[in-house]
Every structure is written in C-alpha cells, then in structure tokens.
Amino acid sequence: MDEILLHIADIFFVIFHSALTIFNALGWIWKKTRKLNLITLILTGASWFILGLFYGIGYCPLTDWHFQILRTLGHTNLPSSYIKYLIERLTPFRPGAELVDITTAVVFFGALSLSIILNIRDRRKKNKR
C-alpha cells in the first residue's frame, strides 16, 4: 500500500510541478492570471535565491519532496535540475545540464520581467479610470 501511495504522489508531483512551471512561464499572458503569476514567480525566486542561500541556489521544496519520493521508489542519479528531470522523463531528449539551467533562467527572468511590466501597466490603467 505504501508503494502505491508513493506512485500516486509521484504522479501528483509530475502534474502539479509541471503545471506550476508552465504557469510561471506563461501566466503573464492573460490579464486575469497576471497577479497570481507574479506571486508564483516571486515565490519561486524566493525559493531559488533566499532558501537557496541555505540549501543551494535553485532550491525548490517541491523538487526536494518529489526527489525524496523517487529515491524511496529506488530511483538514483537524479539530476540537480527538476526541469532537466521533467524533460528526460516526459520526452526522449537528453539535454545538457548547463543548457537546461541557462534556458530555465532566461525563461524565468523573462517571465518575471513581463509579469512585472504588465502588472504595473494594468494597475496604472485601473487607477486612471
């Protein structure tokens, strides 16, 4: 029974963490999701860079919890990047760690910049009414 629950938790993390990652990258597009997108991006950045001071830059508790589950299920040699893990789990691609890390940073900071700019623009428009 414990192993079944671990497999369910594994699937949950793949779905939830993938959805959060996609939302972080694209949630700024829709006006209705921009505020929440900015919040999730700030929380992600805080995790990576504030918790990262204690656990290593790029630390994510979701990754930590999921990898604990995977290790309990017998998985070894997990990459340091969750994005790399997802790419390798869900596709046939095996990109280098450096490429994944650089792409992740570019997408994150690009999405954060767009989210900030659009949230400020939306607030200014709202205040003009």
Coordinates of N, CA, C and O in Angstrom, one line a residue:
M1 N 0.8 -1.2 0.0 CA 0.0 0.0 0.0 C 0.9 1.3 0.0 O 0.6 2.2 -0.7
D2 N 1.9 1.3 0.8 CA 2.8 2.4 0.8 C 3.4 2.7 -0.6 O 3.5 3.9 -0.9
E3 N 3.8 1.7 -1.3 CA 4.4 1.9 -2.6 C 3.3 2.5 -3.6 O 3.7 3.3 -4.4
I4 N 2.1 2.1 -3.5 CA 1.0 2.6 -4.3 C 0.9 4.1 -4.0 O 0.8 4.9 -4.9
L5 N 0.9 4.5 -2.7 CA 0.8 5.9 -2.4 C 2.0 6.7 -2.9 O 1.8 7.9 -3.3
L6 N 3.2 6.1 -2.8 CA 4.3 6.8 -3.4 C 4.2 7.0 -4.9 O 4.6 8.1 -5.4
H7 N 3.7 6.0 -5.6 CA 3.5 6.2 -7.0 C 2.4 7.3 -7.3 O 2.6 8.1 -8.3
I8 N 1.4 7.3 -6.5 CA 0.4 8.4 -6.7 C 1.0 9.7 -6.4 O 0.7 10.7 -7.2
A9 N 1.8 9.8 -5.3 CA 2.5 11.1 -5.0 C 3.4 11.5 -6.2 O 3.5 12.7 -6.5
D10 N 4.1 10.5 -6.7 CA 5.0 10.8 -7.9 C 4.2 11.4 -9.0 O 4.6 12.5 -9.6
I11 N 3.1 10.8 -9.4 CA 2.3 11.3 -10.5 C 1.8 12.7 -10.2 O 1.7 13.6 -11.0
F12 N 1.3 12.9 -8.9 CA 0.8 14.2 -8.5 C 1.9 15.3 -8.7 O 1.6 16.4 -9.2
F13 N 3.1 15.0 -8.2 CA 4.2 16.0 -8.4 C 4.5 16.3 -9.8 O 4.8 17.4 -10.2
V14 N 4.5 15.3 -10.7 CA 4.8 15.5 -12.1 C 3.8 16.4 -12.7 O 4.1 17.4 -13.4
I15 N 2.5 16.2 -12.4 CA 1.4 17.0 -12.9 C 1.4 18.4 -12.3 O 1.4 19.4 -13.0
F16 N 1.5 18.5 -11.0 CA 1.4 19.8 -10.3 C 2.6 20.6 -10.6 O 2.5 21.8 -10.9
H17 N 3.8 20.1 -10.5 CA 5.0 20.8 -10.7 C 5.2 21.3 -12.2 O 5.6 22.4 -12.4
S18 N 4.7 20.4 -13.1 CA 4.7 20.8 -14.5 C 3.8 21.9 -14.7 O 4.1 22.9 -15.5
A19 N 2.6 21.8 -14.2 CA 1.6 22.9 -14.3 C 2.1 24.2 -13.8 O 1.9 25.3 -14.4
L20 N 2.7 24.2 -12.6 CA 3.2 25.4 -12.0 C 4.3 26.0 -12.8 O 4.4 27.2 -13.0
T21 N 5.2 25.1 -13.4 CA 6.3 25.6 -14.2 C 5.7 26.3 -15.5 O 6.2 27.4 -15.9
I22 N 4.7 25.7 -16.1 CA 4.1 26.3 -17.3 C 3.4 27.6 -16.9 O 3.5 28.6 -17.7
F23 N 2.7 27.6 -15.8 CA 2.1 28.8 -15.4 C 3.1 29.9 -15.1 O 2.9 31.1 -15.4
N24 N 4.2 29.6 -14.5 CA 5.2 30.6 -14.2 C 5.7 31.2 -15.5 O 5.9 32.4 -15.6
A25 N 5.9 30.3 -16.5 CA 6.4 30.8 -17.8 C 5.4 31.6 -18.6 O 5.8 32.5 -19.3
L26 N 4.1 31.2 -18.5 CA 3.1 31.8 -19.4 C 2.0 32.5 -18.8 O 1.1 33.1 -19.4
G27 N 1.9 32.5 -17.4 CA 0.7 33.1 -16.8 C 0.6 34.6 -16.9 O -0.5 35.1 -16.7
W28 N 1.6 35.3 -17.3 CA 1.6 36.7 -17.5 C 0.7 37.1 -18.8 O 0.3 38.2 -19.0
I29 N 0.5 36.1 -19.7 CA -0.2 36.4 -20.9 C -1.6 36.9 -20.7 O -2.1 37.8 -21.4
W30 N -2.3 36.2 -19.8 CA -3.7 36.5 -19.6 C -3.9 37.5 -18.4 O -3.4 37.3 -17.3
K31 N -4.7 38.6 -18.7 CA -4.9 39.6 -17.7 C -5.4 39.0 -16.4 O -5.0 39.5 -15.3
K32 N -6.3 38.1 -16.4 CA -6.9 37.5 -15.2 C -5.9 36.8 -14.4 O -6.2 36.6 -13.2
T33 N -4.9 36.3 -14.9 CA -3.9 35.5 -14.2 C -2.6 36.2 -13.8 O -1.7 35.6 -13.2
R34 N -2.5 37.4 -14.2 CA -1.2 38.2 -14.1 C -0.8 38.3 -12.6 O 0.4 38.2 -12.3
K35 N -1.7 38.7 -11.7 CA -1.4 38.9 -10.3 C -0.9 37.6 -9.7 O 0.1 37.6 -9.0
L36 N -1.7 36.5 -9.9 CA -1.3 35.2 -9.4 C 0.1 34.8 -10.0 O 0.9 34.2 -9.3
N37 N 0.3 35.1 -11.3 CA 1.5 34.7 -11.9 C 2.7 35.4 -11.2 O 3.7 34.8 -11.0
L38 N 2.5 36.7 -11.0 CA 3.6 37.5 -10.3 C 3.9 36.9 -8.9 O 5.0 36.8 -8.5
I39 N 2.8 36.5 -8.2 CA 3.0 35.9 -6.9 C 3.8 34.6 -7.0 O 4.7 34.4 -6.2
T40 N 3.4 33.8 -7.9 CA 4.1 32.5 -8.0 C 5.5 32.7 -8.5 O 6.4 31.9 -8.0
L41 N 5.8 33.6 -9.3 CA 7.2 33.9 -9.8 C 8.0 34.4 -8.6 O 9.2 34.0 -8.4
I42 N 7.4 35.3 -7.8 CA 8.2 35.8 -6.6 C 8.4 34.7 -5.6 O 9.6 34.6 -5.1
L43 N 7.5 33.9 -5.4 CA 7.7 32.7 -4.5 C 8.8 31.8 -5.1 O 9.6 31.3 -4.3
T44 N 8.7 31.5 -6.4 CA 9.7 30.7 -7.0 C 11.1 31.3 -6.8 O 12.1 30.6 -6.4
G45 N 11.2 32.6 -7.1 CA 12.5 33.3 -7.0 C 13.0 33.3 -5.6 O 14.2 33.1 -5.3
A46 N 12.1 33.5 -4.6 CA 12.5 33.5 -3.2 C 13.0 32.1 -2.8 O 14.0 32.0 -2.1
S47 N 12.3 31.1 -3.3 CA 12.8 29.7 -3.0 C 14.2 29.5 -3.6 O 15.1 29.0 -2.9
W48 N 14.4 29.9 -4.9 CA 15.7 29.7 -5.5 C 16.8 30.5 -4.9 O 17.9 30.0 -4.8
F49 N 16.5 31.7 -4.5 CA 17.6 32.6 -4.1 C 17.7 32.9 -2.6 O 18.8 33.2 -2.1
I50 N 16.6 32.8 -1.9 CA 16.6 33.0 -0.4 C 16.8 31.7 0.3 O 17.8 31.5 1.0
L51 N 15.9 30.7 0.0 CA 16.2 29.4 0.6 C 17.4 28.8 0.0 O 18.1 28.0 0.6
G52 N 17.7 29.2 -1.3 CA 19.0 28.7 -1.9 C 20.2 29.1 -1.2 O 21.3 28.4 -1.3
L53 N 20.2 30.2 -0.4 CA 21.4 30.5 0.4 C 21.7 29.5 1.4 O 22.8 29.3 1.8
F54 N 20.7 28.7 1.9 CA 20.8 27.7 2.9 C 21.0 26.3 2.3 O 21.6 25.5 2.8
Y55 N 20.3 26.1 1.2 CA 20.2 24.7 0.6 C 20.9 24.6 -0.8 O 20.9 23.5 -1.3
G56 N 21.3 25.7 -1.3 CA 21.9 25.7 -2.6 C 21.1 26.5 -3.6 O 19.9 26.3 -3.6
I57 N 21.7 27.4 -4.4 CA 21.0 28.2 -5.3 C 20.1 27.3 -6.2 O 20.6 26.3 -6.7
G58 N 18.9 27.7 -6.4 CA 18.0 27.0 -7.2 C 17.1 26.0 -6.4 O 16.3 25.2 -7.0
Y59 N 17.2 26.1 -5.1 CA 16.5 25.1 -4.3 C 15.0 25.3 -4.4 O 14.5 26.4 -4.4
C60 N 14.3 24.2 -4.5 CA 12.8 24.2 -4.6 C 12.3 23.1 -3.7 O 12.7 21.9 -3.9
P61 N 11.4 23.4 -2.7 CA 10.9 22.4 -1.8 C 10.1 21.3 -2.6 O 10.2 20.2 -2.2
L62 N 9.4 21.7 -3.7 CA 8.7 20.7 -4.4 C 9.6 19.7 -5.1 O 9.3 18.5 -5.0
T63 N 10.7 20.2 -5.6 CA 11.7 19.3 -6.2 C 12.3 18.4 -5.1 O 12.4 17.1 -5.3
D64 N 12.6 18.9 -3.9 CA 13.1 18.2 -2.8 C 12.2 17.1 -2.4 O 12.6 15.9 -2.3
W65 N 10.9 17.4 -2.2 CA 9.9 16.4 -1.8 C 9.7 15.3 -2.8 O 9.7 14.1 -2.5
H66 N 9.6 15.7 -4.1 CA 9.4 14.8 -5.2 C 10.6 13.8 -5.3 O 10.5 12.6 -5.4
F67 N 11.8 14.4 -5.2 CA 13.0 13.6 -5.3 C 13.2 12.6 -4.1 O 13.7 11.5 -4.3
Q68 N 12.7 13.0 -3.0 CA 12.7 12.1 -1.8 C 11.8 10.9 -2.1 O 12.1 9.7 -1.8
I69 N 10.6 11.2 -2.7 CA 9.7 10.1 -3.1 C 10.4 9.2 -4.1 O 10.3 7.9 -4.0
L70 N 11.0 9.8 -5.1 CA 11.6 9.0 -6.2 C 12.8 8.1 -5.6 O 12.9 7.0 -6.0
R71 N 13.5 8.7 -4.7 CA 14.6 7.9 -4.1 C 14.1 6.7 -3.3 O 14.6 5.6 -3.3
T72 N 13.0 7.0 -2.6 CA 12.3 5.9 -1.8 C 11.8 4.8 -2.8 O 11.8 3.6 -2.4
L73 N 11.4 5.2 -4.0 CA 11.0 4.2 -5.0 C 12.1 3.6 -5.7 O 11.9 2.7 -6.6
G74 N 13.4 4.0 -5.4 CA 14.5 3.3 -5.9 C 15.2 4.0 -7.0 O 16.2 3.5 -7.6
H75 N 14.8 5.2 -7.4 CA 15.4 6.0 -8.4 C 16.8 6.5 -7.9 O 16.9 7.0 -6.8
T76 N 17.8 6.5 -8.8 CA 19.1 7.0 -8.5 C 19.5 7.9 -9.6 O 18.9 8.0 -10.6
N77 N 20.6 8.6 -9.4 CA 21.2 9.5 -10.4 C 20.3 10.6 -10.9 O 20.2 10.9 -12.1
L78 N 19.5 11.1 -10.0 CA 18.5 12.2 -10.3 C 19.3 13.5 -10.6 O 20.3 13.7 -9.9
P79 N 19.0 14.2 -11.7 CA 19.7 15.4 -12.0 C 19.5 16.5 -10.9 O 18.5 16.4 -10.1
S80 N 20.3 17.5 -10.9 CA 20.1 18.6 -9.9 C 19.0 19.5 -10.3 O 18.5 20.2 -9.5
S81 N 18.6 19.5 -11.6 CA 17.5 20.4 -12.1 C 16.2 19.6 -12.3 O 16.2 18.6 -13.0
Y82 N 15.2 20.1 -11.7 CA 13.9 19.5 -11.9 C 13.4 19.6 -13.4 O 12.8 18.7 -13.9
I83 N 13.7 20.7 -14.0 CA 13.3 20.9 -15.4 C 14.0 19.8 -16.3 O 13.4 19.2 -17.1
K84 N 15.3 19.6 -16.0 CA 16.0 18.5 -16.7 C 15.4 17.2 -16.5 O 15.1 16.4 -17.4
Y85 N 15.0 16.9 -15.2 CA 14.3 15.7 -14.9 C 13.0 15.5 -15.7 O 12.7 14.5 -16.2
L86 N 12.2 16.6 -15.7 CA 10.9 16.6 -16.4 C 11.1 16.3 -17.9 O 10.4 15.5 -18.5
I87 N 12.1 17.0 -18.5 CA 12.4 16.8 -19.9 C 12.7 15.4 -20.2 O 12.2 14.8 -21.1
E88 N 13.6 14.8 -19.4 CA 14.1 13.5 -19.6 C 13.0 12.4 -19.3 O 12.9 11.4 -19.9
R89 N 12.1 12.8 -18.4 CA 11.0 11.8 -18.0 C 9.9 11.8 -19.1 O 9.4 10.8 -19.4
L90 N 9.6 13.0 -19.6 CA 8.4 13.2 -20.4 C 8.7 13.2 -21.9 O 7.8 13.1 -22.7
T91 N 10.0 13.3 -22.3 CA 10.4 13.3 -23.7 C 11.6 12.4 -23.9 O 12.3 12.0 -23.0
P92 N 12.0 12.1 -25.2 CA 13.2 11.4 -25.5 C 14.4 12.2 -25.4 O 15.5 11.7 -25.6
F93 N 14.3 13.5 -25.2 CA 15.5 14.4 -25.2 C 16.3 14.2 -24.0 O 15.8 14.0 -22.9
R94 N 17.7 14.4 -24.1 CA 18.6 14.3 -23.0 C 19.5 15.5 -23.1 O 20.7 15.4 -23.4
P95 N 19.0 16.7 -22.8 CA 19.8 17.9 -23.0 C 20.9 18.0 -21.8 O 20.7 17.4 -20.8
G96 N 21.9 18.8 -22.1 CA 22.9 19.0 -21.1 C 22.4 19.9 -20.0 O 21.5 20.7 -20.2
A97 N 23.0 19.7 -18.8 CA 22.5 20.4 -17.6 C 22.7 21.9 -17.8 O 21.8 22.7 -17.4
E98 N 23.8 22.3 -18.3 CA 24.1 23.8 -18.5 C 23.1 24.4 -19.4 O 22.6 25.5 -19.1
L99 N 22.7 23.8 -20.5 CA 21.7 24.3 -21.4 C 20.4 24.4 -20.7 O 19.7 25.5 -20.8
V100 N 20.0 23.4 -19.9 CA 18.7 23.5 -19.2 C 18.7 24.6 -18.2 O 17.8 25.4 -18.1
D101 N 19.8 24.7 -17.4 CA 19.9 25.8 -16.4 C 19.8 27.2 -17.0 O 19.1 28.1 -16.5
I102 N 20.6 27.4 -18.1 CA 20.5 28.7 -18.8 C 19.2 29.0 -19.3 O 18.6 30.1 -19.1
T103 N 18.6 28.0 -20.0 CA 17.2 28.2 -20.6 C 16.2 28.5 -19.5 O 15.3 29.4 -19.6
T104 N 16.3 27.8 -18.4 CA 15.4 28.0 -17.2 C 15.5 29.4 -16.7 O 14.5 30.1 -16.4
A105 N 16.8 29.9 -16.5 CA 17.0 31.2 -16.0 C 16.4 32.3 -17.0 O 15.8 33.2 -16.5
V106 N 16.7 32.1 -18.2 CA 16.2 33.1 -19.2 C 14.7 33.1 -19.2 O 14.1 34.2 -19.2
V107 N 14.0 32.0 -19.2 CA 12.6 31.9 -19.2 C 12.1 32.5 -17.9 O 11.1 33.3 -17.9
F108 N 12.7 32.2 -16.8 CA 12.2 32.7 -15.5 C 12.3 34.2 -15.5 O 11.3 34.9 -15.2
F109 N 13.5 34.8 -15.8 CA 13.7 36.2 -15.7 C 12.9 37.0 -16.8 O 12.4 38.1 -16.5
G110 N 12.7 36.3 -17.9 CA 11.9 36.9 -18.9 C 10.4 37.0 -18.5 O 9.8 38.1 -18.6
A111 N 9.9 35.9 -18.0 CA 8.5 35.9 -17.5 C 8.3 36.8 -16.3 O 7.3 37.5 -16.2
L112 N 9.3 36.9 -15.4 CA 9.2 37.8 -14.3 C 9.2 39.3 -14.8 O 8.4 40.0 -14.3
S113 N 10.0 39.6 -15.7 CA 10.1 41.0 -16.2 C 8.7 41.3 -16.9 O 8.2 42.4 -16.6
L114 N 8.2 40.4 -17.7 CA 7.0 40.7 -18.4 C 5.8 40.8 -17.4 O 4.9 41.6 -17.5
S115 N 5.8 39.9 -16.4 CA 4.8 39.9 -15.4 C 4.8 41.2 -14.6 O 3.7 41.9 -14.4
I116 N 6.0 41.7 -14.2 CA 6.1 43.0 -13.5 C 5.6 44.1 -14.4 O 4.8 44.9 -14.0
I117 N 6.1 44.2 -15.6 CA 5.7 45.3 -16.5 C 4.2 45.3 -16.8 O 3.6 46.4 -16.7
L118 N 3.6 44.1 -17.1 CA 2.2 44.1 -17.4 C 1.3 44.3 -16.1 O 0.3 45.0 -16.2
N119 N 1.8 43.9 -15.0 CA 1.0 44.2 -13.7 C 1.1 45.7 -13.4 O 0.0 46.2 -13.0
I120 N 2.2 46.3 -13.6 CA 2.3 47.8 -13.4 C 1.4 48.5 -14.4 O 0.6 49.4 -14.1
R121 N 1.5 48.1 -15.7 CA 0.6 48.7 -16.7 C -0.9 48.5 -16.4 O -1.6 49.5 -16.4
D122 N -1.3 47.3 -16.0 CA -2.7 47.1 -15.6 C -3.1 48.0 -14.4 O -4.2 48.5 -14.4
R123 N -2.2 48.1 -13.4 CA -2.6 48.9 -12.3 C -2.7 50.4 -12.7 O -3.6 51.1 -12.2
R124 N -1.8 50.9 -13.5 CA -1.9 52.3 -14.0 C -3.2 52.5 -14.7 O -3.8 53.5 -14.6
K125 N -3.5 51.6 -15.6 CA -4.8 51.7 -16.4 C -6.0 51.7 -15.4 O -6.9 52.5 -15.6
K126 N -6.0 50.9 -14.4 CA -7.1 50.8 -13.5 C -7.2 52.1 -12.6 O -8.3 52.6 -12.4
N127 N -6.0 52.7 -12.3 CA -6.0 53.9 -11.5 C -6.5 55.1 -12.3 O -6.9 56.1 -11.7
K128 N -6.4 55.1 -13.6 CA -6.8 56.2 -14.5 C -8.3 56.3 -14.6 O -8.8 57.3 -15.0
R129 N -9.0 55.2 -14.4 CA -10.4 55.2 -14.5 C -11.1 55.9 -13.5 O -10.9 56.2 -12.5

